[in-house]
JSON list of C-alpha atoms in Angstrom, two decimals:
[
{"chain": "A", "resi": 275, "resn": "MET", "atom": "CA", "xyz": [-0.18, -0.14, 0.07]},
{"chain": "A", "resi": 276, "resn": "LYS", "atom": "CA", "xyz": [1.49, 3.58, -1.17]},
{"chain": "A", "resi": 277, "resn": "GLN", "atom": "CA", "xyz": [1.45, 5.97, 2.35]},
{"chain": "A", "resi": 278, "resn": "ALA", "atom": "CA", "xyz": [0.36, 9.38, 2.21]},
{"chain": "A", "resi": 279, "resn": "ILE", "atom": "CA", "xyz": [0.27, 10.93, 5.25]},
{"chain": "A", "resi": 280, "resn": "LEU", "atom": "CA", "xyz": [-0.79, 14.66, 4.88]},
{"chain": "A", "resi": 281, "resn": "ASP", "atom": "CA", "xyz": [-0.02, 17.65, 7.73]},
{"chain": "A", "resi": 282, "resn": "ASP", "atom": "CA", "xyz": [-3.00, 19.87, 7.86]},
{"chain": "A", "resi": 283, "resn": "GLU", "atom": "CA", "xyz": [-1.59, 23.00, 9.05]},
{"chain": "A", "resi": 284, "resn": "ASN", "atom": "CA", "xyz": [-2.75, 23.78, 12.89]},
{"chain": "A", "resi": 285, "resn": "GLU", "atom": "CA", "xyz": [-2.25, 25.87, 15.82]},
{"chain": "A", "resi": 286, "resn": "SER", "atom": "CA", "xyz": [0.09, 23.21, 17.32]},
{"chain": "A", "resi": 287, "resn": "ARG", "atom": "CA", "xyz": [0.79, 20.14, 15.28]},
{"chain": "A", "resi": 288, "resn": "GLY", "atom": "CA", "xyz": [-0.91, 19.10, 11.98]},
{"chain": "A", "resi": 289, "resn": "ALA", "atom": "CA", "xyz": [-3.53, 16.02, 11.79]},
{"chain": "A", "resi": 290, "resn": "ALA", "atom": "CA", "xyz": [-2.56, 13.37, 10.43]},
{"chain": "A", "resi": 291, "resn": "MET", "atom": "CA", "xyz": [-4.05, 11.87, 7.62]},
{"chain": "A", "resi": 292, "resn": "LEU", "atom": "CA", "xyz": [-4.58, 9.19, 4.33]},
{"chain": "A", "resi": 293, "resn": "ASP", "atom": "CA", "xyz": [-5.40, 9.57, 0.85]},
{"chain": "A", "resi": 294, "resn": "THR", "atom": "CA", "xyz": [-8.53, 7.90, 0.06]},
{"chain": "A", "resi": 295, "resn": "GLY", "atom": "CA", "xyz": [-7.70, 7.31, -3.24]},
{"chain": "A", "resi": 296, "resn": "ASP", "atom": "CA", "xyz": [-4.84, 4.78, -2.30]},
{"chain": "A", "resi": 297, "resn": "ILE", "atom": "CA", "xyz": [-7.47, 3.14, 0.14]},
{"chain": "A", "resi": 298, "resn": "ALA", "atom": "CA", "xyz": [-9.96, 2.45, -2.95]},
{"chain": "A", "resi": 299, "resn": "ASP", "atom": "CA", "xyz": [-7.01, 1.24, -5.16]},
{"chain": "A", "resi": 300, "resn": "LEU", "atom": "CA", "xyz": [-5.47, -1.23, -2.03]},
{"chain": "A", "resi": 301, "resn": "PHE", "atom": "CA", "xyz": [-9.59, -2.99, -1.89]},
{"chain": "A", "resi": 302, "resn": "ARG", "atom": "CA", "xyz": [-9.72, -2.66, -5.77]},
{"chain": "A", "resi": 303, "resn": "GLU", "atom": "CA", "xyz": [-6.47, -5.07, -5.38]},
{"chain": "A", "resi": 304, "resn": "CYS", "atom": "CA", "xyz": [-7.78, -6.77, -2.79]},
{"chain": "A", "resi": 305, "resn": "ASP", "atom": "CA", "xyz": [-11.26, -7.43, -2.97]},
{"chain": "A", "resi": 306, "resn": "PRO", "atom": "CA", "xyz": [-12.27, -6.27, -6.91]},
{"chain": "A", "resi": 307, "resn": "ASP", "atom": "CA", "xyz": [-15.95, -7.69, -6.50]},
{"chain": "A", "resi": 308, "resn": "GLY", "atom": "CA", "xyz": [-16.61, -6.20, -3.77]},
{"chain": "A", "resi": 309, "resn": "TYR", "atom": "CA", "xyz": [-14.77, -2.77, -4.93]},
{"chain": "A", "resi": 310, "resn": "THR", "atom": "CA", "xyz": [-16.65, -3.02, -8.00]},
{"chain": "A", "resi": 311, "resn": "ALA", "atom": "CA", "xyz": [-20.47, -3.06, -6.43]},
{"chain": "A", "resi": 312, "resn": "ALA", "atom": "CA", "xyz": [-19.85, -0.27, -4.20]},
{"chain": "A", "resi": 313, "resn": "ARG", "atom": "CA", "xyz": [-18.14, 1.49, -6.77]},
{"chain": "A", "resi": 314, "resn": "ARG", "atom": "CA", "xyz": [-21.45, 0.54, -8.93]},
{"chain": "A", "resi": 315, "resn": "ARG", "atom": "CA", "xyz": [-23.85, 1.00, -5.60]},
{"chain": "A", "resi": 316, "resn": "PHE", "atom": "CA", "xyz": [-22.33, 5.30, -5.47]},
{"chain": "A", "resi": 317, "resn": "TYR", "atom": "CA", "xyz": [-22.91, 5.95, -8.79]},
{"chain": "A", "resi": 318, "resn": "HIS", "atom": "CA", "xyz": [-26.48, 4.27, -9.20]},
{"chain": "A", "resi": 319, "resn": "GLU", "atom": "CA", "xyz": [-27.44, 6.89, -6.54]},
{"chain": "A", "resi": 320, "resn": "VAL", "atom": "CA", "xyz": [-25.32, 9.56, -7.60]},
{"chain": "A", "resi": 321, "resn": "ASN", "atom": "CA", "xyz": [-27.15, 9.03, -11.32]},
{"chain": "A", "resi": 322, "resn": "LEU", "atom": "CA", "xyz": [-25.68, 10.62, -13.73]},
{"chain": "A", "resi": 323, "resn": "ASN", "atom": "CA", "xyz": [-26.95, 11.12, -16.03]},
{"chain": "A", "resi": 324, "resn": "PRO", "atom": "CA", "xyz": [-25.14, 9.03, -19.29]},
{"chain": "A", "resi": 325, "resn": "PHE", "atom": "CA", "xyz": [-27.18, 10.92, -22.56]},
{"chain": "A", "resi": 326, "resn": "LYS", "atom": "CA", "xyz": [-24.62, 13.97, -21.26]},
{"chain": "A", "resi": 327, "resn": "ARG", "atom": "CA", "xyz": [-21.34, 14.89, -22.02]},
{"chain": "A", "resi": 328, "resn": "HIS", "atom": "CA", "xyz": [-19.87, 15.96, -18.55]},
{"chain": "A", "resi": 329, "resn": "PRO", "atom": "CA", "xyz": [-16.71, 18.22, -18.49]},
{"chain": "A", "resi": 330, "resn": "ASP", "atom": "CA", "xyz": [-13.93, 16.07, -16.99]},
{"chain": "A", "resi": 331, "resn": "GLN", "atom": "CA", "xyz": [-13.27, 18.02, -14.37]},
{"chain": "A", "resi": 332, "resn": "LEU", "atom": "CA", "xyz": [-16.67, 17.26, -12.36]},
{"chain": "A", "resi": 333, "resn": "LEU", "atom": "CA", "xyz": [-16.26, 13.45, -13.78]},
{"chain": "A", "resi": 334, "resn": "ARG", "atom": "CA", "xyz": [-12.81, 13.72, -11.49]},
{"chain": "A", "resi": 335, "resn": "LEU", "atom": "CA", "xyz": [-14.63, 15.16, -8.42]},
{"chain": "A", "resi": 336, "resn": "ILE", "atom": "CA", "xyz": [-17.39, 12.76, -8.66]},
{"chain": "A", "resi": 337, "resn": "GLU", "atom": "CA", "xyz": [-14.72, 9.55, -8.66]},
{"chain": "A", "resi": 338, "resn": "TRP", "atom": "CA", "xyz": [-12.51, 11.53, -5.93]},
{"chain": "A", "resi": 339, "resn": "SER", "atom": "CA", "xyz": [-15.96, 11.66, -3.98]},
{"chain": "A", "resi": 340, "resn": "PHE", "atom": "CA", "xyz": [-16.70, 8.05, -4.46]},
{"chain": "A", "resi": 341, "resn": "CYS", "atom": "CA", "xyz": [-12.99, 7.56, -3.10]},
{"chain": "A", "resi": 342, "resn": "ASP", "atom": "CA", "xyz": [-13.62, 9.42, -0.03]},
{"chain": "A", "resi": 343, "resn": "TRP", "atom": "CA", "xyz": [-17.05, 7.95, 0.71]},
{"chain": "A", "resi": 344, "resn": "PHE", "atom": "CA", "xyz": [-15.78, 4.58, 0.35]},
{"chain": "A", "resi": 345, "resn": "SER", "atom": "CA", "xyz": [-12.88, 4.84, 2.79]},
{"chain": "A", "resi": 346, "resn": "TYR", "atom": "CA", "xyz": [-14.52, 6.51, 5.61]},
{"chain": "A", "resi": 347, "resn": "GLU", "atom": "CA", "xyz": [-18.47, 4.92, 4.96]},
{"chain": "A", "resi": 348, "resn": "CYS", "atom": "CA", "xyz": [-18.15, 1.68, 3.94]},
{"chain": "A", "resi": 349, "resn": "ALA", "atom": "CA", "xyz": [-17.17, -1.25, 6.18]},
{"chain": "A", "resi": 350, "resn": "VAL", "atom": "CA", "xyz": [-14.76, -4.04, 6.17]},
{"chain": "A", "resi": 351, "resn": "ASP", "atom": "CA", "xyz": [-15.54, -7.82, 6.68]},
{"chain": "A", "resi": 352, "resn": "ALA", "atom": "CA", "xyz": [-13.72, -8.00, 9.79]},
{"chain": "A", "resi": 353, "resn": "SER", "atom": "CA", "xyz": [-12.58, -11.51, 9.15]},
{"chain": "A", "resi": 354, "resn": "SER", "atom": "CA", "xyz": [-10.46, -10.24, 6.84]},
{"chain": "A", "resi": 355, "resn": "GLU", "atom": "CA", "xyz": [-8.65, -8.70, 8.93]},
{"chain": "A", "resi": 356, "resn": "ASP", "atom": "CA", "xyz": [-5.82, -10.53, 9.55]},
{"chain": "A", "resi": 357, "resn": "ASP", "atom": "CA", "xyz": [-5.55, -12.20, 5.75]},
{"chain": "A", "resi": 358, "resn": "GLU", "atom": "CA", "xyz": [-2.57, -11.94, 4.17]},
{"chain": "A", "resi": 359, "resn": "ASP", "atom": "CA", "xyz": [-1.37, -13.61, 0.35]},
{"chain": "A", "resi": 360, "resn": "ASP", "atom": "CA", "xyz": [2.03, -15.56, 0.86]},
{"chain": "A", "resi": 361, "resn": "ASP", "atom": "CA", "xyz": [4.04, -11.94, 0.11]},
{"chain": "A", "resi": 362, "resn": "GLY", "atom": "CA", "xyz": [1.83, -10.74, 2.87]},
{"chain": "A", "resi": 363, "resn": "PHE", "atom": "CA", "xyz": [-0.55, -8.34, 1.26]},
{"chain": "A", "resi": 364, "resn": "PRO", "atom": "CA", "xyz": [-3.61, -7.82, 2.83]},
{"chain": "A", "resi": 365, "resn": "GLN", "atom": "CA", "xyz": [-6.75, -9.39, 2.11]},
{"chain": "A", "resi": 366, "resn": "TYR", "atom": "CA", "xyz": [-9.47, -7.87, 2.75]},
{"chain": "A", "resi": 367, "resn": "ARG", "atom": "CA", "xyz": [-12.60, -7.63, 2.05]},
{"chain": "A", "resi": 368, "resn": "VAL", "atom": "CA", "xyz": [-15.60, -5.23, 1.76]},
{"chain": "A", "resi": 369, "resn": "GLY", "atom": "CA", "xyz": [-18.59, -6.40, 3.96]},
{"chain": "A", "resi": 370, "resn": "PRO", "atom": "CA", "xyz": [-22.40, -4.97, 4.97]},
{"chain": "A", "resi": 371, "resn": "ASP", "atom": "CA", "xyz": [-22.69, -1.48, 5.42]},
{"chain": "A", "resi": 372, "resn": "GLY", "atom": "CA", "xyz": [-22.61, -0.17, 9.28]},
{"chain": "A", "resi": 373, "resn": "ASP", "atom": "CA", "xyz": [-21.05, -3.91, 10.06]},
{"chain": "A", "resi": 374, "resn": "GLY", "atom": "CA", "xyz": [-17.59, -3.45, 10.86]},
{"chain": "A", "resi": 375, "resn": "ARG", "atom": "CA", "xyz": [-14.57, -0.93, 10.39]},
{"chain": "A", "resi": 376, "resn": "SER", "atom": "CA", "xyz": [-14.21, 1.63, 7.85]},
{"chain": "A", "resi": 377, "resn": "PRO", "atom": "CA", "xyz": [-11.67, 0.95, 5.22]},
{"chain": "A", "resi": 378, "resn": "PHE", "atom": "CA", "xyz": [-10.15, 4.29, 5.98]},
{"chain": "A", "resi": 379, "resn": "ARG", "atom": "CA", "xyz": [-8.80, 2.94, 10.03]},
{"chain": "A", "resi": 380, "resn": "VAL", "atom": "CA", "xyz": [-8.11, -0.16, 9.09]},
{"chain": "A", "resi": 381, "resn": "ALA", "atom": "CA", "xyz": [-5.90, 0.91, 6.70]},
{"chain": "A", "resi": 382, "resn": "GLY", "atom": "CA", "xyz": [-4.42, 3.35, 9.74]},
{"chain": "A", "resi": 383, "resn": "GLU", "atom": "CA", "xyz": [-3.95, 0.44, 11.68]},
{"chain": "A", "resi": 384, "resn": "ARG", "atom": "CA", "xyz": [-2.28, -1.77, 9.29]},
{"chain": "A", "resi": 385, "resn": "LEU", "atom": "CA", "xyz": [-0.11, 1.03, 8.55]},
{"chain": "A", "resi": 386, "resn": "HIS", "atom": "CA", "xyz": [0.47, 1.21, 12.25]},
{"chain": "A", "resi": 387, "resn": "ASP", "atom": "CA", "xyz": [1.16, -2.19, 12.57]},
{"chain": "A", "resi": 388, "resn": "CYS", "atom": "CA", "xyz": [4.37, -1.78, 10.30]},
{"chain": "A", "resi": 389, "resn": "GLY", "atom": "CA", "xyz": [5.73, 0.89, 11.39]},
{"chain": "A", "resi": 390, "resn": "ARG", "atom": "CA", "xyz": [5.39, 2.89, 9.10]},
{"chain": "A", "resi": 391, "resn": "ILE", "atom": "CA", "xyz": [2.91, 5.68, 11.09]},
{"chain": "A", "resi": 392, "resn": "ASN", "atom": "CA", "xyz": [3.55, 6.25, 14.85]},
{"chain": "A", "resi": 393, "resn": "ASP", "atom": "CA", "xyz": [0.86, 6.76, 18.06]},
{"chain": "A", "resi": 394, "resn": "ASP", "atom": "CA", "xyz": [0.00, 10.15, 17.54]},
{"chain": "A", "resi": 395, "resn": "GLN", "atom": "CA", "xyz": [-1.03, 9.53, 13.68]},
{"chain": "A", "resi": 396, "resn": "LEU", "atom": "CA", "xyz": [-2.82, 7.17, 14.34]},
{"chain": "A", "resi": 397, "resn": "ALA", "atom": "CA", "xyz": [-4.71, 8.39, 17.36]},
{"chain": "A", "resi": 398, "resn": "ASP", "atom": "CA", "xyz": [-5.69, 10.88, 15.10]},
{"chain": "A", "resi": 399, "resn": "MET", "atom": "CA", "xyz": [-6.96, 8.47, 12.01]},
{"chain": "A", "resi": 400, "resn": "ARG", "atom": "CA", "xyz": [-9.08, 6.56, 14.70]},
{"chain": "A", "resi": 401, "resn": "GLN", "atom": "CA", "xyz": [-10.73, 9.88, 15.67]},
{"chain": "A", "resi": 402, "resn": "ILE", "atom": "CA", "xyz": [-11.18, 10.70, 11.80]},
{"chain": "A", "resi": 403, "resn": "ALA", "atom": "CA", "xyz": [-12.87, 7.61, 11.59]},
{"chain": "A", "resi": 404, "resn": "GLU", "atom": "CA", "xyz": [-15.14, 7.93, 14.52]},
{"chain": "A", "resi": 405, "resn": "THR", "atom": "CA", "xyz": [-15.86, 11.60, 13.85]},
{"chain": "A", "resi": 406, "resn": "ASN", "atom": "CA", "xyz": [-16.33, 12.95, 10.26]},
{"chain": "A", "resi": 407, "resn": "PHE", "atom": "CA", "xyz": [-19.71, 13.25, 8.34]},
{"chain": "A", "resi": 408, "resn": "ALA", "atom": "CA", "xyz": [-20.57, 14.80, 5.48]},
{"chain": "A", "resi": 409, "resn": "THR", "atom": "CA", "xyz": [-22.79, 17.72, 4.94]},
{"chain": "A", "resi": 410, "resn": "MET", "atom": "CA", "xyz": [-23.82, 20.95, 3.68]},
{"chain": "A", "resi": 411, "resn": "PHE", "atom": "CA", "xyz": [-22.92, 23.92, 5.24]},
{"chain": "A", "resi": 412, "resn": "TRP", "atom": "CA", "xyz": [-23.93, 27.74, 4.70]},
{"chain": "A", "resi": 413, "resn": "ILE", "atom": "CA", "xyz": [-20.62, 29.83, 6.24]},
{"chain": "A", "resi": 414, "resn": "ARG", "atom": "CA", "xyz": [-21.25, 32.03, 9.29]},
{"chain": "A", "resi": 415, "resn": "ASP", "atom": "CA", "xyz": [-18.08, 34.19, 8.87]},
{"chain": "A", "resi": 416, "resn": "SER", "atom": "CA", "xyz": [-15.11, 33.83, 7.51]},
{"chain": "A", "resi": 417, "resn": "ASN", "atom": "CA", "xyz": [-11.51, 35.24, 9.72]},
{"chain": "A", "resi": 418, "resn": "ALA", "atom": "CA", "xyz": [-8.34, 34.84, 7.92]},
{"chain": "A", "resi": 419, "resn": "ALA", "atom": "CA", "xyz": [-6.14, 35.87, 10.28]},
{"chain": "A", "resi": 420, "resn": "LYS", "atom": "CA", "xyz": [-7.27, 33.33, 12.95]},
{"chain": "A", "resi": 421, "resn": "GLY", "atom": "CA", "xyz": [-7.57, 30.73, 10.39]},
{"chain": "A", "resi": 422, "resn": "ARG", "atom": "CA", "xyz": [-10.96, 29.52, 10.68]},
{"chain": "A", "resi": 423, "resn": "LEU", "atom": "CA", "xyz": [-14.47, 29.54, 9.57]},
{"chain": "A", "resi": 424, "resn": "VAL", "atom": "CA", "xyz": [-17.67, 29.22, 11.67]},
{"chain": "A", "resi": 425, "resn": "LEU", "atom": "CA", "xyz": [-20.17, 27.12, 9.32]},
{"chain": "A", "resi": 426, "resn": "GLU", "atom": "CA", "xyz": [-23.45, 26.43, 9.99]},
{"chain": "A", "resi": 427, "resn": "ASP", "atom": "CA", "xyz": [-25.77, 23.13, 8.94]},
{"chain": "A", "resi": 428, "resn": "LEU", "atom": "CA", "xyz": [-28.28, 23.59, 7.10]},
{"chain": "A", "resi": 429, "resn": "ILE", "atom": "CA", "xyz": [-29.61, 20.29, 6.50]},
{"chain": "A", "resi": 430, "resn": "HIS", "atom": "CA", "xyz": [-29.19, 19.06, 10.52]},
{"chain": "A", "resi": 431, "resn": "GLY", "atom": "CA", "xyz": [-28.81, 22.25, 12.58]},
{"chain": "A", "resi": 432, "resn": "GLY", "atom": "CA", "xyz": [-25.72, 23.44, 14.54]},
{"chain": "A", "resi": 433, "resn": "GLU", "atom": "CA", "xyz": [-22.51, 25.44, 14.24]},
{"chain": "A", "resi": 434, "resn": "TYR", "atom": "CA", "xyz": [-18.67, 24.43, 13.84]},
{"chain": "A", "resi": 435, "resn": "SER", "atom": "CA", "xyz": [-15.78, 25.73, 14.28]},
{"chain": "A", "resi": 436, "resn": "VAL", "atom": "CA", "xyz": [-13.44, 24.50, 11.44]},
{"chain": "A", "resi": 437, "resn": "TRP", "atom": "CA", "xyz": [-10.10, 24.81, 11.40]},
{"chain": "A", "resi": 438, "resn": "CYS", "atom": "CA", "xyz": [-7.95, 25.34, 7.76]},
{"chain": "A", "resi": 439, "resn": "PRO", "atom": "CA", "xyz": [-6.17, 28.39, 6.40]},
{"chain": "A", "resi": 440, "resn": "PRO", "atom": "CA", "xyz": [-6.63, 28.12, 3.15]},
{"chain": "A", "resi": 441, "resn": "VAL", "atom": "CA", "xyz": [-10.38, 27.97, 3.07]},
{"chain": "A", "resi": 442, "resn": "ALA", "atom": "CA", "xyz": [-10.88, 30.61, 5.30]},
{"chain": "A", "resi": 443, "resn": "ALA", "atom": "CA", "xyz": [-8.36, 33.05, 3.09]},
{"chain": "A", "resi": 444, "resn": "LYS", "atom": "CA", "xyz": [-10.63, 32.09, 0.19]},
{"chain": "A", "resi": 445, "resn": "TYR", "atom": "CA", "xyz": [-13.73, 33.60, 1.85]},
{"chain": "A", "resi": 446, "resn": "ASP", "atom": "CA", "xyz": [-11.93, 35.83, 4.57]},
{"chain": "A", "resi": 447, "resn": "GLY", "atom": "CA", "xyz": [-14.65, 38.06, 5.51]},
{"chain": "A", "resi": 448, "resn": "ALA", "atom": "CA", "xyz": [-17.64, 36.45, 4.33]},
{"chain": "A", "resi": 449, "resn": "HIS", "atom": "CA", "xyz": [-20.75, 36.13, 6.05]},
{"chain": "A", "resi": 450, "resn": "GLY", "atom": "CA", "xyz": [-22.92, 33.96, 3.42]},
{"chain": "A", "resi": 451, "resn": "GLY", "atom": "CA", "xyz": [-22.34, 31.65, 1.05]},
{"chain": "A", "resi": 452, "resn": "MET", "atom": "CA", "xyz": [-22.12, 27.59, 1.25]},
{"chain": "A", "resi": 453, "resn": "ILE", "atom": "CA", "xyz": [-19.70, 24.79, 1.33]},
{"chain": "A", "resi": 454, "resn": "VAL", "atom": "CA", "xyz": [-20.75, 21.34, 0.98]},
{"chain": "A", "resi": 455, "resn": "ASN", "atom": "CA", "xyz": [-17.65, 18.78, 2.17]},
{"chain": "A", "resi": 456, "resn": "ARG", "atom": "CA", "xyz": [-16.79, 16.43, 5.39]},
{"chain": "A", "resi": 457, "resn": "ILE", "atom": "CA", "xyz": [-15.16, 17.19, 8.42]},
{"chain": "A", "resi": 458, "resn": "ALA", "atom": "CA", "xyz": [-13.70, 15.46, 11.06]},
{"chain": "A", "resi": 459, "resn": "LYS", "atom": "CA", "xyz": [-13.14, 16.40, 14.58]},
{"chain": "A", "resi": 460, "resn": "VAL", "atom": "CA", "xyz": [-9.28, 15.46, 15.44]},
{"chain": "A", "resi": 461, "resn": "ASP", "atom": "CA", "xyz": [-8.05, 16.43, 19.44]},
{"chain": "A", "resi": 462, "resn": "GLY", "atom": "CA", "xyz": [-11.20, 19.30, 19.47]},
{"chain": "A", "resi": 463, "resn": "ALA", "atom": "CA", "xyz": [-10.32, 21.10, 16.45]},
{"chain": "A", "resi": 464, "resn": "TRP", "atom": "CA", "xyz": [-12.89, 20.60, 13.54]},
{"chain": "A", "resi": 465, "resn": "ARG", "atom": "CA", "xyz": [-11.10, 20.28, 10.37]},
{"chain": "A", "resi": 466, "resn": "PRO", "atom": "CA", "xyz": [-12.12, 19.17, 7.02]},
{"chain": "A", "resi": 467, "resn": "CYS", "atom": "CA", "xyz": [-11.15, 16.15, 5.83]},
{"chain": "A", "resi": 468, "resn": "GLY", "atom": "CA", "xyz": [-12.79, 15.41, 2.36]},
{"chain": "A", "resi": 469, "resn": "LEU", "atom": "CA", "xyz": [-12.86, 16.84, -1.12]},
{"chain": "A", "resi": 470, "resn": "PRO", "atom": "CA", "xyz": [-15.73, 20.08, -1.72]},
{"chain": "A", "resi": 471, "resn": "VAL", "atom": "CA", "xyz": [-18.77, 18.86, -3.47]},
{"chain": "A", "resi": 472, "resn": "TYR", "atom": "CA", "xyz": [-19.46, 22.65, -4.11]},
{"chain": "A", "resi": 473, "resn": "GLU", "atom": "CA", "xyz": [-18.36, 26.19, -2.79]},
{"chain": "A", "resi": 474, "resn": "THR", "atom": "CA", "xyz": [-20.63, 29.20, -3.71]},
{"chain": "A", "resi": 475, "resn": "ARG", "atom": "CA", "xyz": [-20.05, 32.40, -1.83]},
{"chain": "A", "resi": 476, "resn": "TYR", "atom": "CA", "xyz": [-23.10, 33.89, -3.57]},
{"chain": "A", "resi": 477, "resn": "PRO", "atom": "CA", "xyz": [-25.60, 34.36, -2.78]},
{"chain": "A", "resi": 478, "resn": "ASN", "atom": "CA", "xyz": [-25.13, 35.63, 0.36]},
{"chain": "A", "resi": 479, "resn": "THR", "atom": "CA", "xyz": [-28.51, 37.15, 2.07]},
{"chain": "A", "resi": 480, "resn": "PRO", "atom": "CA", "xyz": [-30.56, 35.82, 5.04]},
{"chain": "A", "resi": 481, "resn": "ASP", "atom": "CA", "xyz": [-33.42, 35.68, 2.93]},
{"chain": "A", "resi": 482, "resn": "VAL", "atom": "CA", "xyz": [-31.74, 32.51, 1.73]},
{"chain": "A", "resi": 483, "resn": "ARG", "atom": "CA", "xyz": [-30.08, 30.88, 4.28]},
{"chain": "A", "resi": 484, "resn": "LYS", "atom": "CA", "xyz": [-33.62, 31.16, 6.61]},
{"chain": "A", "resi": 485, "resn": "GLY", "atom": "CA", "xyz": [-35.42, 29.71, 2.72]},
{"chain": "A", "resi": 486, "resn": "LEU", "atom": "CA", "xyz": [-32.66, 27.08, 2.98]},
{"chain": "A", "resi": 487, "resn": "ILE", "atom": "CA", "xyz": [-33.91, 25.85, 6.21]},
{"chain": "A", "resi": 488, "resn": "ARG", "atom": "CA", "xyz": [-37.40, 26.05, 5.83]},
{"chain": "A", "resi": 489, "resn": "GLU", "atom": "CA", "xyz": [-36.99, 24.25, 2.55]},
{"chain": "A", "resi": 490, "resn": "PHE", "atom": "CA", "xyz": [-35.27, 21.24, 3.99]},
{"chain": "A", "resi": 491, "resn": "LYS", "atom": "CA", "xyz": [-37.03, 21.04, 7.02]},
{"chain": "A", "resi": 492, "resn": "ARG", "atom": "CA", "xyz": [-40.48, 20.99, 5.24]},
{"chain": "A", "resi": 493, "resn": "LEU", "atom": "CA", "xyz": [-39.61, 18.33, 3.12]},
{"chain": "A", "resi": 494, "resn": "ASP", "atom": "CA", "xyz": [-37.52, 16.53, 6.07]},
{"chain": "A", "resi": 495, "resn": "TYR", "atom": "CA", "xyz": [-34.43, 16.64, 3.85]},
{"chain": "A", "resi": 496, "resn": "HIS", "atom": "CA", "xyz": [-31.96, 14.50, 5.22]},
{"chain": "A", "resi": 497, "resn": "PRO", "atom": "CA", "xyz": [-29.66, 13.08, 2.35]},
{"chain": "A", "resi": 498, "resn": "ASP", "atom": "CA", "xyz": [-26.22, 10.66, 2.85]},
{"chain": "A", "resi": 499, "resn": "PHE", "atom": "CA", "xyz": [-23.63, 11.23, 0.94]},
{"chain": "A", "resi": 500, "resn": "PRO", "atom": "CA", "xyz": [-24.47, 10.19, -2.57]},
{"chain": "A", "resi": 501, "resn": "GLY", "atom": "CA", "xyz": [-27.35, 12.09, -2.11]},
{"chain": "A", "resi": 502, "resn": "LEU", "atom": "CA", "xyz": [-26.08, 15.03, -1.37]},
{"chain": "A", "resi": 503, "resn": "ILE", "atom": "CA", "xyz": [-23.42, 15.17, -4.93]},
{"chain": "A", "resi": 504, "resn": "ARG", "atom": "CA", "xyz": [-27.03, 13.45, -6.93]},
{"chain": "A", "resi": 505, "resn": "PHE", "atom": "CA", "xyz": [-28.52, 16.87, -5.67]},
{"chain": "A", "resi": 506, "resn": "PHE", "atom": "CA", "xyz": [-26.25, 18.79, -7.24]},
{"chain": "A", "resi": 507, "resn": "TYR", "atom": "CA", "xyz": [-24.70, 17.13, -10.20]},
{"chain": "A", "resi": 508, "resn": "GLY", "atom": "CA", "xyz": [-27.41, 13.83, -10.63]},
{"chain": "A", "resi": 509, "resn": "ARG", "atom": "CA", "xyz": [-30.22, 13.63, -13.10]},
{"chain": "A", "resi": 510, "resn": "ALA", "atom": "CA", "xyz": [-32.88, 12.74, -10.36]},
{"chain": "A", "resi": 511, "resn": "LYS", "atom": "CA", "xyz": [-34.72, 14.25, -7.58]},
{"chain": "A", "resi": 512, "resn": "ASP", "atom": "CA", "xyz": [-33.97, 13.30, -4.42]},
{"chain": "A", "resi": 513, "resn": "THR", "atom": "CA", "xyz": [-37.62, 14.50, -2.04]},
{"chain": "A", "resi": 514, "resn": "GLY", "atom": "CA", "xyz": [-39.07, 16.70, -4.55]},
{"chain": "A", "resi": 515, "resn": "LEU", "atom": "CA", "xyz": [-36.08, 19.00, -4.10]},
{"chain": "A", "resi": 516, "resn": "ASP", "atom": "CA", "xyz": [-33.35, 19.12, -6.72]},
{"chain": "A", "resi": 517, "resn": "TRP", "atom": "CA", "xyz": [-30.40, 22.15, -7.91]},
{"chain": "A", "resi": 518, "resn": "GLU", "atom": "CA", "xyz": [-33.02, 23.59, -9.96]},
{"chain": "A", "resi": 519, "resn": "ASP", "atom": "CA", "xyz": [-35.66, 24.26, -7.32]},
{"chain": "A", "resi": 520, "resn": "MET", "atom": "CA", "xyz": [-31.71, 25.16, -4.42]},
{"chain": "A", "resi": 521, "resn": "ALA", "atom": "CA", "xyz": [-30.75, 27.62, -7.15]},
{"chain": "A", "resi": 522, "resn": "ALA", "atom": "CA", "xyz": [-34.25, 29.56, -7.75]},
{"chain": "A", "resi": 523, "resn": "ALA", "atom": "CA", "xyz": [-34.82, 29.29, -4.01]},
{"chain": "A", "resi": 524, "resn": "MET", "atom": "CA", "xyz": [-31.59, 31.34, -4.07]},
{"chain": "A", "resi": 525, "resn": "GLY", "atom": "CA", "xyz": [-31.82, 33.58, -5.84]},
{"chain": "A", "resi": 526, "resn": "GLU", "atom": "CA", "xyz": [-30.00, 32.71, -9.15]}
]
């Protein structure tokens, strides 16, 4: 397995990460059938229009989003975690959803067992595996000097102070707009741990924010991660609301 540990900036130290593309590649080798079935299910739920030519940039975004989803949200068959081939290469198998540890966590623990990451790095990865979630955020505040954003979960409620200097600088001074991404909490600090599905700074008025929250509540809209991607880029509608509806609500 190729090791790819990324350190995000923080006041004290970075948070150890793994490249989710590498994790997906690992399982494609270990369990081709399980990997293919998971990938087919993801793309079925996203439901891109097969009769439309999609930009390469969008196709890359969705493929990377699959890697994030596979690594964080799929499960590893527990009975396969200690399996190896004659060369000592792991023989993991994809298990039923919700019935096992995530590929992200299993890969991190494998690297630790092999002596390729230390205890602190493994602790980071375990926290990421336990706390990560993806949703649609409204930007309440962004401060480049502090390297932080205050993000409100439009779908489930709640506010999160998120440490991410590059994004805080990009949206410095913003008090509105949207970011759809996955975040996780490591040593008390929330930070992004996935590729953004969607970002926009405008429209950013309080009325737009209230309108979106009202519509999501009225429709009882609680999409999973493939549902979020389908909302913006897919062909079919989710619970009567799609991107065209949302764009109209936002005044675009």
